Structure formats: structure tokens, C-alpha cells
Coordinates of C-alpha atoms in Angstrom, one line a residue:
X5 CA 23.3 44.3 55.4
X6 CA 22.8 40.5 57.2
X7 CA 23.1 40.1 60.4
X8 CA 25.4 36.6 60.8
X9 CA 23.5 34.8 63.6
X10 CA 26.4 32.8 65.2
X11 CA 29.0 35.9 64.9
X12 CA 26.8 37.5 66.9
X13 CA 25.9 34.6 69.5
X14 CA 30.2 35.1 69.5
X15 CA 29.7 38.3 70.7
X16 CA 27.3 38.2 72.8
X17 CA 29.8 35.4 74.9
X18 CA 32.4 37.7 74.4
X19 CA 30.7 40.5 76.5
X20 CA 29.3 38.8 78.8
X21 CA 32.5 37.2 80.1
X22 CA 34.2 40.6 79.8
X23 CA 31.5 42.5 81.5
X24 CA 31.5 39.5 84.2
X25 CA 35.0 39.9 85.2
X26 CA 34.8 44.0 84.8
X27 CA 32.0 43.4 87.3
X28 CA 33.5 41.1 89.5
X29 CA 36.4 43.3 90.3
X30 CA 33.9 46.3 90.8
X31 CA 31.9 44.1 93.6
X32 CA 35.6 43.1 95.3
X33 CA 36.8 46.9 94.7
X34 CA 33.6 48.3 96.6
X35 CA 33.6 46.4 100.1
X36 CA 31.4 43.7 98.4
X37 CA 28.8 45.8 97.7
X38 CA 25.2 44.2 97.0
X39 CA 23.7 45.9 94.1
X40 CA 27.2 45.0 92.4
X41 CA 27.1 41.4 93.7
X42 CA 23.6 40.5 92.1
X43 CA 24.9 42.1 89.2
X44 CA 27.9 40.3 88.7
X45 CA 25.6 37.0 89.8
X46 CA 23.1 38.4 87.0
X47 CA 25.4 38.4 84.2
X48 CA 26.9 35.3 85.1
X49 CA 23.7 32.9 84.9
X50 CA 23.3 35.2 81.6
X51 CA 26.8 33.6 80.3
X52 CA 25.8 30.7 81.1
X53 CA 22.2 30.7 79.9
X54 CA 23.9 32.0 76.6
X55 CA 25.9 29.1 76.4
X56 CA 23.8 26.4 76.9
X57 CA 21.0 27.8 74.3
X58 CA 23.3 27.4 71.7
X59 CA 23.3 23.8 72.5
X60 CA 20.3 23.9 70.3
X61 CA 22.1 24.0 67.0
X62 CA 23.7 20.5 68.0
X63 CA 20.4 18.5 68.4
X64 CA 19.7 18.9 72.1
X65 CA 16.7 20.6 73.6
X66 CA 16.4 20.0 77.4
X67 CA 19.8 22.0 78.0
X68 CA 18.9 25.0 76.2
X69 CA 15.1 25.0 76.5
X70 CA 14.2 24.1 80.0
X71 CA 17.8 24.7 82.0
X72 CA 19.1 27.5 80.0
X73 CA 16.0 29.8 80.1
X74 CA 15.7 29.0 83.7
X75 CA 18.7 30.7 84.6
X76 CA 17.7 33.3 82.4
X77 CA 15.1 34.0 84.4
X78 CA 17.2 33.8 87.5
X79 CA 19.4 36.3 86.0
X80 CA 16.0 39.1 85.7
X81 CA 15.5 38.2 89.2
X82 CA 19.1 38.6 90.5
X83 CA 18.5 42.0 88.7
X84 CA 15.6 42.8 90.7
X85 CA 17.2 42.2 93.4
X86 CA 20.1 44.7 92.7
X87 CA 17.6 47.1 92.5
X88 CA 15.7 45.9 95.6
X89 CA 19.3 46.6 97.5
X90 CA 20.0 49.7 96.1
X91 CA 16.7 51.0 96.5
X92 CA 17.2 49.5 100.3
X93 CA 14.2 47.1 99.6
X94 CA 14.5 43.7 101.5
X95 CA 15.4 40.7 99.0
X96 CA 12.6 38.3 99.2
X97 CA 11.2 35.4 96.8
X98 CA 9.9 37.0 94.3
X99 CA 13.2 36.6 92.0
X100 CA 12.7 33.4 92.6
X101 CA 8.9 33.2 90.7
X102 CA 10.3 33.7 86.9
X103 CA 12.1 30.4 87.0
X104 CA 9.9 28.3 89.2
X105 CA 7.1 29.6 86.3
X106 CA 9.4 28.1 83.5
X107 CA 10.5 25.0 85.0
X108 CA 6.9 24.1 86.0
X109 CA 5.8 24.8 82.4
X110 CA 8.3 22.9 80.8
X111 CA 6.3 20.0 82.6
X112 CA 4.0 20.4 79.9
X113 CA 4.8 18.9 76.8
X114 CA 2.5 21.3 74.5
X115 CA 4.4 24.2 76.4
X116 CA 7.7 22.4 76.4
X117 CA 7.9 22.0 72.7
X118 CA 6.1 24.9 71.1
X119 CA 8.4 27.9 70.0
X120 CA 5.6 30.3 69.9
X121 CA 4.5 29.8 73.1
X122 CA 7.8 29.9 74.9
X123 CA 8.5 32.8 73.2
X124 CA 5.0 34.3 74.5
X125 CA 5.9 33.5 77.9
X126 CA 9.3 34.5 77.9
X127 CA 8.1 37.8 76.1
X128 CA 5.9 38.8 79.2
X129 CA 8.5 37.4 81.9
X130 CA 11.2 39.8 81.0
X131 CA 8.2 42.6 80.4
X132 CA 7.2 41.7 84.1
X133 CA 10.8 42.0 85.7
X134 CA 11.3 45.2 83.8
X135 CA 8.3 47.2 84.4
X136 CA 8.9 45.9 88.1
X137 CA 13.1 47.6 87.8
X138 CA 11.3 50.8 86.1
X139 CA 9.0 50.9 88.9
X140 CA 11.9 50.7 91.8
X141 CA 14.0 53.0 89.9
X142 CA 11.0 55.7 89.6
X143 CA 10.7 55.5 93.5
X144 CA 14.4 56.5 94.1
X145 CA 14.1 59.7 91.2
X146 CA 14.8 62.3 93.7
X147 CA 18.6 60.9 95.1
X148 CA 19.9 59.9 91.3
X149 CA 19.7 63.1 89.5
X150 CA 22.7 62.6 86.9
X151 CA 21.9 58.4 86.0
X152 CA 18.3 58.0 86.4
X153 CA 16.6 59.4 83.5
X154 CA 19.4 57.3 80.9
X155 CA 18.7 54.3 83.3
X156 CA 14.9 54.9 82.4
X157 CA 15.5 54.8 79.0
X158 CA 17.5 51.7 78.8
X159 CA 14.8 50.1 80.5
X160 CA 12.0 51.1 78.6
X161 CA 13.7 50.4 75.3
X162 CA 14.1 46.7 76.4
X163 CA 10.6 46.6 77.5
X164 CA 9.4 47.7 74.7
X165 CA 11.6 45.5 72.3
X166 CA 9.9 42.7 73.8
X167 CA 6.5 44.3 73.7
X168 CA 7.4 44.0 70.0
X169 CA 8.2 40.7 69.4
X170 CA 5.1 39.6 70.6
X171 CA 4.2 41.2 67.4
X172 CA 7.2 40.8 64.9
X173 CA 8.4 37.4 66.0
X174 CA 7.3 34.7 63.3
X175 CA 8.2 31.8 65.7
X176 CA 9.1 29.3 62.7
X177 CA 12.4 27.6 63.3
X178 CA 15.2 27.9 61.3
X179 CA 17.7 25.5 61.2
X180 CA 21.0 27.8 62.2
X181 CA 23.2 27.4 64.2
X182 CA 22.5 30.1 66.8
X183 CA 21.1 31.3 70.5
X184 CA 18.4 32.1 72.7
X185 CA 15.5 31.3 69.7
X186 CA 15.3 29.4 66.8
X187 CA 13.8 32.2 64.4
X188 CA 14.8 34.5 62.2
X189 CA 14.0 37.1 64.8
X190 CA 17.2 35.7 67.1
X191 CA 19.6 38.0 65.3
X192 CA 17.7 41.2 66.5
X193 CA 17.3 39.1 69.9
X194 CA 20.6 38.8 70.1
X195 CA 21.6 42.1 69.0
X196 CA 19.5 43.8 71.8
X197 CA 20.9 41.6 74.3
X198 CA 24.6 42.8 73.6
X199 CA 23.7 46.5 73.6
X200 CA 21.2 46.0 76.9
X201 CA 23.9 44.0 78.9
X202 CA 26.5 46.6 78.2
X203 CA 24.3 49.6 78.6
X204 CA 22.5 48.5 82.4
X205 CA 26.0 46.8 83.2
X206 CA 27.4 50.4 83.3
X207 CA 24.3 52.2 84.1
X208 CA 24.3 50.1 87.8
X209 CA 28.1 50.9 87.8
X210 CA 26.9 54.9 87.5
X211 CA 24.4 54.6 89.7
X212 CA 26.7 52.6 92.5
X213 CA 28.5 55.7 91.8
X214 CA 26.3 58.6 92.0
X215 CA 24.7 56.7 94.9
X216 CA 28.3 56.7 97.2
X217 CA 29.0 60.3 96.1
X218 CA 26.0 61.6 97.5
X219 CA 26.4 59.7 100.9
X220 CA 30.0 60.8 100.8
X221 CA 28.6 64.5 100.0
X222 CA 26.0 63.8 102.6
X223 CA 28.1 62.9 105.3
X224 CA 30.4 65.9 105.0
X225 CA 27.8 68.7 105.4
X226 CA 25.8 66.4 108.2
X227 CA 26.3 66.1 111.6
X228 CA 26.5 62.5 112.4
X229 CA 24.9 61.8 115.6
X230 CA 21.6 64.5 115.0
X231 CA 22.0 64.2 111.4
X232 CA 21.8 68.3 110.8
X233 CA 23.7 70.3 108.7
X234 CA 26.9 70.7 110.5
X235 CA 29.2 74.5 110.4
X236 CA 30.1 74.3 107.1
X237 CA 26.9 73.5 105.4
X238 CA 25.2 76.3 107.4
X239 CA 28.1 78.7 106.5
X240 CA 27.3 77.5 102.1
X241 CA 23.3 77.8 103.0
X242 CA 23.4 81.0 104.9
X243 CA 25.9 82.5 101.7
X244 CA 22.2 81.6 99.6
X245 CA 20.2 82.6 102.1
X246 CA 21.6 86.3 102.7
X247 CA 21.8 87.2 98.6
X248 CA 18.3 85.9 98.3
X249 CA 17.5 88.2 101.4
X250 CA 19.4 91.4 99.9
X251 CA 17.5 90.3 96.0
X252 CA 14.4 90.8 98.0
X253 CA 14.8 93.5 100.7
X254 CA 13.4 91.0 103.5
X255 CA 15.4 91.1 107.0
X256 CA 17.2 88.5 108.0
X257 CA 18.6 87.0 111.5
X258 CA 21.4 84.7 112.9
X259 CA 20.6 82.6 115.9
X260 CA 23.1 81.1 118.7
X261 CA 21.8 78.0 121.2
X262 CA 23.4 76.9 124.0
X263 CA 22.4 73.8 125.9
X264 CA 22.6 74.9 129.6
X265 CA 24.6 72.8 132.4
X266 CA 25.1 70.3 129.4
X267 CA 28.1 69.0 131.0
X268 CA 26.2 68.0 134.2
X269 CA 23.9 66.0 132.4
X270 CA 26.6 63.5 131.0
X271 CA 28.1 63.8 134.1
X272 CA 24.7 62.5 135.7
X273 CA 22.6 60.7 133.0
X274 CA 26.0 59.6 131.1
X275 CA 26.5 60.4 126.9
X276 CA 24.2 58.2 126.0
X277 CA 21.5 60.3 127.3
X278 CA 23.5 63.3 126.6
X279 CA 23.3 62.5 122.9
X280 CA 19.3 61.6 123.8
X281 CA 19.0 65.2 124.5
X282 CA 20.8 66.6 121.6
X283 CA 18.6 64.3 119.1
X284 CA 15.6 66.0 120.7
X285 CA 16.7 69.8 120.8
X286 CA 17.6 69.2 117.2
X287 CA 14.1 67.2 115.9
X288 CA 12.7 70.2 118.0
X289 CA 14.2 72.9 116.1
X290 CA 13.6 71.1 112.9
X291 CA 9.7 71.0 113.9
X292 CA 9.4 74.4 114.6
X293 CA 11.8 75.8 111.9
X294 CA 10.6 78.5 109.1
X295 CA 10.8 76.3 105.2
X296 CA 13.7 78.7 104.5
X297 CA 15.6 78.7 107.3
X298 CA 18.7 76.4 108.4
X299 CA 20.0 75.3 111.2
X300 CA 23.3 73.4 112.4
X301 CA 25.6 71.7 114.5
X302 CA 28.6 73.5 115.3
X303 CA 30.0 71.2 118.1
X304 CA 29.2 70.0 121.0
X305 CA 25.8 71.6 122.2
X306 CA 26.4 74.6 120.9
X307 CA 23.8 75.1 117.6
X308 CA 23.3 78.3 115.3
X309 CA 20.6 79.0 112.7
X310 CA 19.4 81.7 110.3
X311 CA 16.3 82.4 109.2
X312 CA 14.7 85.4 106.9
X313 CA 13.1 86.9 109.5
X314 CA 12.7 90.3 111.2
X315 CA 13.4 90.9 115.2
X316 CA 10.2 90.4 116.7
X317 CA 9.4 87.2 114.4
X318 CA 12.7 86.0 115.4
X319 CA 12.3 86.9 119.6
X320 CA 8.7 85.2 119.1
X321 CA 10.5 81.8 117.7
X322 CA 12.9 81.8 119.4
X323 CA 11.0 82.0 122.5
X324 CA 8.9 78.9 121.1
X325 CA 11.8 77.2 120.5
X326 CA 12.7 77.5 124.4
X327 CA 9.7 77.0 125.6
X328 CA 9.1 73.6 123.8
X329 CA 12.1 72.4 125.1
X330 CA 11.2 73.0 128.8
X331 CA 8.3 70.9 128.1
X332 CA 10.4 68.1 126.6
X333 CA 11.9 65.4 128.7
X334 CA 13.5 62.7 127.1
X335 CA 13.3 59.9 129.4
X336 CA 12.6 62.4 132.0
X337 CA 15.6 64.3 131.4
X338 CA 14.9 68.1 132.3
X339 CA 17.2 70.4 130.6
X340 CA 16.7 74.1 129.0
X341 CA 18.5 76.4 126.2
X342 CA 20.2 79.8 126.0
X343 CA 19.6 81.8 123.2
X344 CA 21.2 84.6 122.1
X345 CA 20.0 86.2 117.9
X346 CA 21.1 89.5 116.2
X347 CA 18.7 90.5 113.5
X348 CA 20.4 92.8 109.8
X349 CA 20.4 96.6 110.1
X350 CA 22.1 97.8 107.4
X351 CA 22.0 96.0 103.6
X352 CA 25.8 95.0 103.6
X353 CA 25.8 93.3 107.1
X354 CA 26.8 89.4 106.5
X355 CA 26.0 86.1 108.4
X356 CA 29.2 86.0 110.1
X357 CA 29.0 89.8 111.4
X358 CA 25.3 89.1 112.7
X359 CA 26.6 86.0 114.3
X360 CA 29.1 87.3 116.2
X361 CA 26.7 89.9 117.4
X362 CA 24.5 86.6 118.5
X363 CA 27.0 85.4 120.4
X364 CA 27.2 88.5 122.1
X365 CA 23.7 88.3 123.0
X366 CA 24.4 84.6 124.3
X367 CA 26.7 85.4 126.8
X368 CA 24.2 87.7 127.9
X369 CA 21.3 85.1 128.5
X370 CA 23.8 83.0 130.3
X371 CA 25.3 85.7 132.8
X372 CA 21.7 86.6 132.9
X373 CA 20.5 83.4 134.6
X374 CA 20.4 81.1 130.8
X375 CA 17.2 79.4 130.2
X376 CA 16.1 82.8 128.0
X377 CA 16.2 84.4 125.1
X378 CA 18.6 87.9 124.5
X379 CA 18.6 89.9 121.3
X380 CA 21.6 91.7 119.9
X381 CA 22.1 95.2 120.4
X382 CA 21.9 94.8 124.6
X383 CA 21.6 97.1 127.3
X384 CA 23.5 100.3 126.6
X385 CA 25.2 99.7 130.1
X386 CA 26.6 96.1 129.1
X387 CA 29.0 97.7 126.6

């Protein structure tokens, strides 16, 4: 079956102005997102770079050769920089490289009029930008689990479609009427172009998507001003943390913290040094945490934690945990921490039982004089 060249330069204008205005709407729908604003700027000088090549086919050459592939490389480096954004990358001048490269060649008239070597150069320009998107993608694996690996695959393809038209494209003109080369290797040009342009077009659209669902899902089991799980994340990790617990016979213990005289030092200091002392309880706690414990937020300066841990390894971190914060003093802000655990003592005791045995214990340390550490069961005579 033949490929009809111009049908498909049709099509390729088709879905470029559709994808254009799909896009468009997408970067007004989002809050005028970035990434979706470089891609709506990238397929745009694509349209138009599109357009003018098959100016060719009516005798001209300046408009389609020098102007037309120009834009087509500002298009890769709008790209790039819609990666750059979403992989929170500063935009800076390297997007602009591709076409100041072309437009200075084009100076040249062996360069200028030469198919094969424009061909060659455009080959390894869009190589370049797309090993340098694969490479940006590949540092941002670990927060796109669900659109990176198709993303990788789209990109790879087009790199290595290039790669082989170094080898498969004849260069010798043909006189149809047409776009983006003037060989009988255009069609499959073309043909890749339409099936790249919708794939990545929707692929940045996924990824815009993923991206805002885990900062939505981010932001619902975080605390926002110490940025630690707040109750309910603790409450889904501690669910985990107890089955694996009971799996593997190991102890396990719930931990209470209580900020003492709290109030006093926004009374003093103010809340912005209030919230300078929560920051560092918290980065202290997350220091000196076991790998498999958790620890959270519940409001206020009131914290709680588990970890898979028997009594005495519990009373001994907890106990560091206190003393590190009597050594810390954010901007020379003394302040201490009541701490009150209960550790498992029977196989079908759960996170919320051991925790309100913690609390228990915490209103012990504070009635005790606060600043210290009580375990869960107390003093027969405090019943």
C-alpha cells in the first residue's frame, strides 16, 4: 500500500491544529500551568513550521528551508522546556541553541542548499533534544509511576526513527508536492510526526495529571507547615505496620509527644517562632527515627509515632529523642517534650488501644513535672 504524500502533510495540519486548541484549553483549564503552556507554544511553531515547509512544492525555498525548520527547532526547545518545568528545572537558553544552530548554517550556501546535509543536521538536532527529554524524564522516575515508562517509549522510538534515517534516507529530491523533506523518505517522516505529536501531546497531559494527583494525594496525608504525615496517614501506616509486626512476632510501641508550655512560647516568641520550634522537633524526630517507624502530626504540638520496637528500645529512644531536644535551640528558643509510650502485650492489641494507653502515660510525665519520659502500665497507685 502507498503512502499519498500530500494526504498525509493534510493530516498532519489537521492534528496539529486540533491538538493545539485541545491544548490550549488544557493550559487555560489548569491555572496556566507551564509544562502545558510550552506545550501548547510547542505544537504551535510545529503548525506553523508544517505549514510553511510545504511552501516547497510551490517553488520557494527560504520560507520552508531556513524559517520553517527554525521554528522547528524552537518547537524541540519549547519542549525541553516543558520538561525543564515539570521536572522544576530553571528555563534557560539552551532551547534557544537548535535554532540559532540552523539559522547560522543556512548562512552557508553549501549547507543552505544541500538536502543531505540538512537532513544530517536536522537528524542529530532532534536526537540531541530527545536524548536531553529522556534524560530529564529518567531523573523524575520515582514520582511518575503510572506515565513514565510509556513516556520513555515514545521518546525512544522517535529517537531512534531519526537514528534511522541517517541511514535509510536517500536524500534525492522528488518533485511532490509535500512537507518537511523533499525525498521519498517524507511520507515515513511525516507519518512518525502524526503518531509522535499525538502520542507526547497526551503523554504531557498524563503526566500534568499524575503529577497534580500526587501533590493532591500528598497534601492530604502531610502536615503542611512540618511537612509530616499528619493523623490519618499515621492511622493507614500504623494499620501496615502492626500486620507486618503480628506476620513476624516482633513487639511493637505507640508513642505520644507533647510540646511543654507551648502556649507560652507563642505568647512570648510569637507563631512564627512557635512554628520554628515545631519544624525542629519534627526534623529532630525524623533524624533519630527507626527506617520503619512513622511519625505524625496530630494538631497543634501534640505528635504520636509507632515504631516496631520492644519497651526498653522504645524508653531508650525516646529518651534520645528528649534529650536532643533540650540541646536544641532554635534561635535560642529553649523548650522541652513530654513523652508518654505504651509498648504490645498481647498479639491482638491494636495501634489505637496502645495509644490510648500512651496517652495515659503522657498525662503522667506532665503531672509529673513534663520534660520526661513515662511508659504505659504506671505506678500501681496512679490507677
Amino acid at each position: 500500500m502507498s503512502l499519498d504524500i500530500y494526504t498525509l502533510f493534510v493530516c498532519e495540519l489537521y492534528v496539529l491544529g486540533f491538538l493545539s486548541i485541545i491544548m490550549i484549553f488544557a493550559w487555560m483549564g489548569s491555572q496556566y500551568d507551564r509544562v502545558l503552556g510550552f506545550t501548547c507554544l510547542t505544537l504551535t511553531l510545529t503548525l506553523v513550521a508544517v505549514f510553511l515547509s510545504s511552501l516547497r512544492s510551490s517553488g520557494l525555498h527560504f520560507l520552508p528551508v531556513a524559517v520553517g525548520n527554525v521554528l522547528v527547532m524552537l518547537a524541540y526547545g519549547g519542549l525541553l522546556n516543558a520538561f525543564r518545568r515539570f521536572c522544576g528545572r530553571p528555563i534557560g537558553s539552551h532551547w534557544l541553541l537548535g535554532a540559532l544552530l540552523w539559522a547560522i548554517l543556512c548562512c552557508f550556501p553549501e549547507f543552505y542548499y544541500s538536502l543531505p546535509k540538512r537532513v544530517i543536521v536536522l537528524c542529530i538536532a532532534c536526537m540531541t533534544y530527545t536524548a536531553a527529554l529522556i534524560h530529564l524524564l529518567w531523573q523524575v522516575r520515582d514520582t511518575l509511576r503510572a506515565t513514565f515508562w510509556p513516556a520513555q517509549l515514545l521518546l525512544w522510538i522517535h529517537l531512534l526513527f531519526h537514528l534511522a534515517r541517517l541511514f535509510l534516507d536517500n536524500t534525492v529530491p522528488i518533485n511532490l508536492p509535500g512537507a518537511i523533506g523533499g525525498s521519498k523518505f517524507s511520507v515515513y517522516v511525516i507519518l512518525e510526526s502524526i503518531l509522535f505529536v499525538i502520542g507526547l501531546t497526551f503523554t504531557i497531559l498524563a503526566m500534568v495529571n499524575e503529577r497534580t494527583q500526587i501533590a493532591y494525594k500528598h497534601a492530604s496525608l502531610h502536615d503542611p507547615l512540618t511537612s509530616v504525615w499528619n493523623r490519618r496517614a499515621l492511622f493507614n501506616e500504623a494499620e501496615k505496620i502492626v500486620a507486618r509486626c503480628r506476620r513476624q512476632d516482633r513487639p511493637f510501641s505507640a508513642i505520644l509527644f507533647d510540646l511543654d508550655h507551648f502556649k507560652s512560647i507563642n505568647d512570648r516568641y510569637g507563631h512564627y517562632q512557635g512554628d520554628r520550634v515545631l519544624i525542629d522537633f519534627c526534623g529532630i524526630v525524623k533524624r533519630l527515627i527507626p527506617a520503619e517507624g512513622r511519625f505524625a502530626r496530630l494538631g497543634g504540638e501534640e505528635f504520636a509515632a509507632i515504631i516496631p520496637a520492644a519497651a526498653p528500645e522504645t524508653e531508650a529512644w525516646c529518651e534520645a529523642i528528649r534529650l536532643a531536644v533540650c540541646e536544641s535551640q532554635p534561635d535560642a528558643i529553649n523548650y522541652s517534650v513530654s513523652i508518654g509510650f505504651a509498648t504490645v502485650t498481647h498479639r491482638h492489641q491494636g495501634f489505637e488501644d496502645l495509644l490510648a494507653q500512651a496517652d495515659q502515660a503522657l498525662y503522667h510525665a506532665k503531672a509529673s513535672g513534663r520534660n520526661r519520659t513515662a511508659q504505659h502500665p504506671l505506678p500501681a497507685t496512679l490507677y
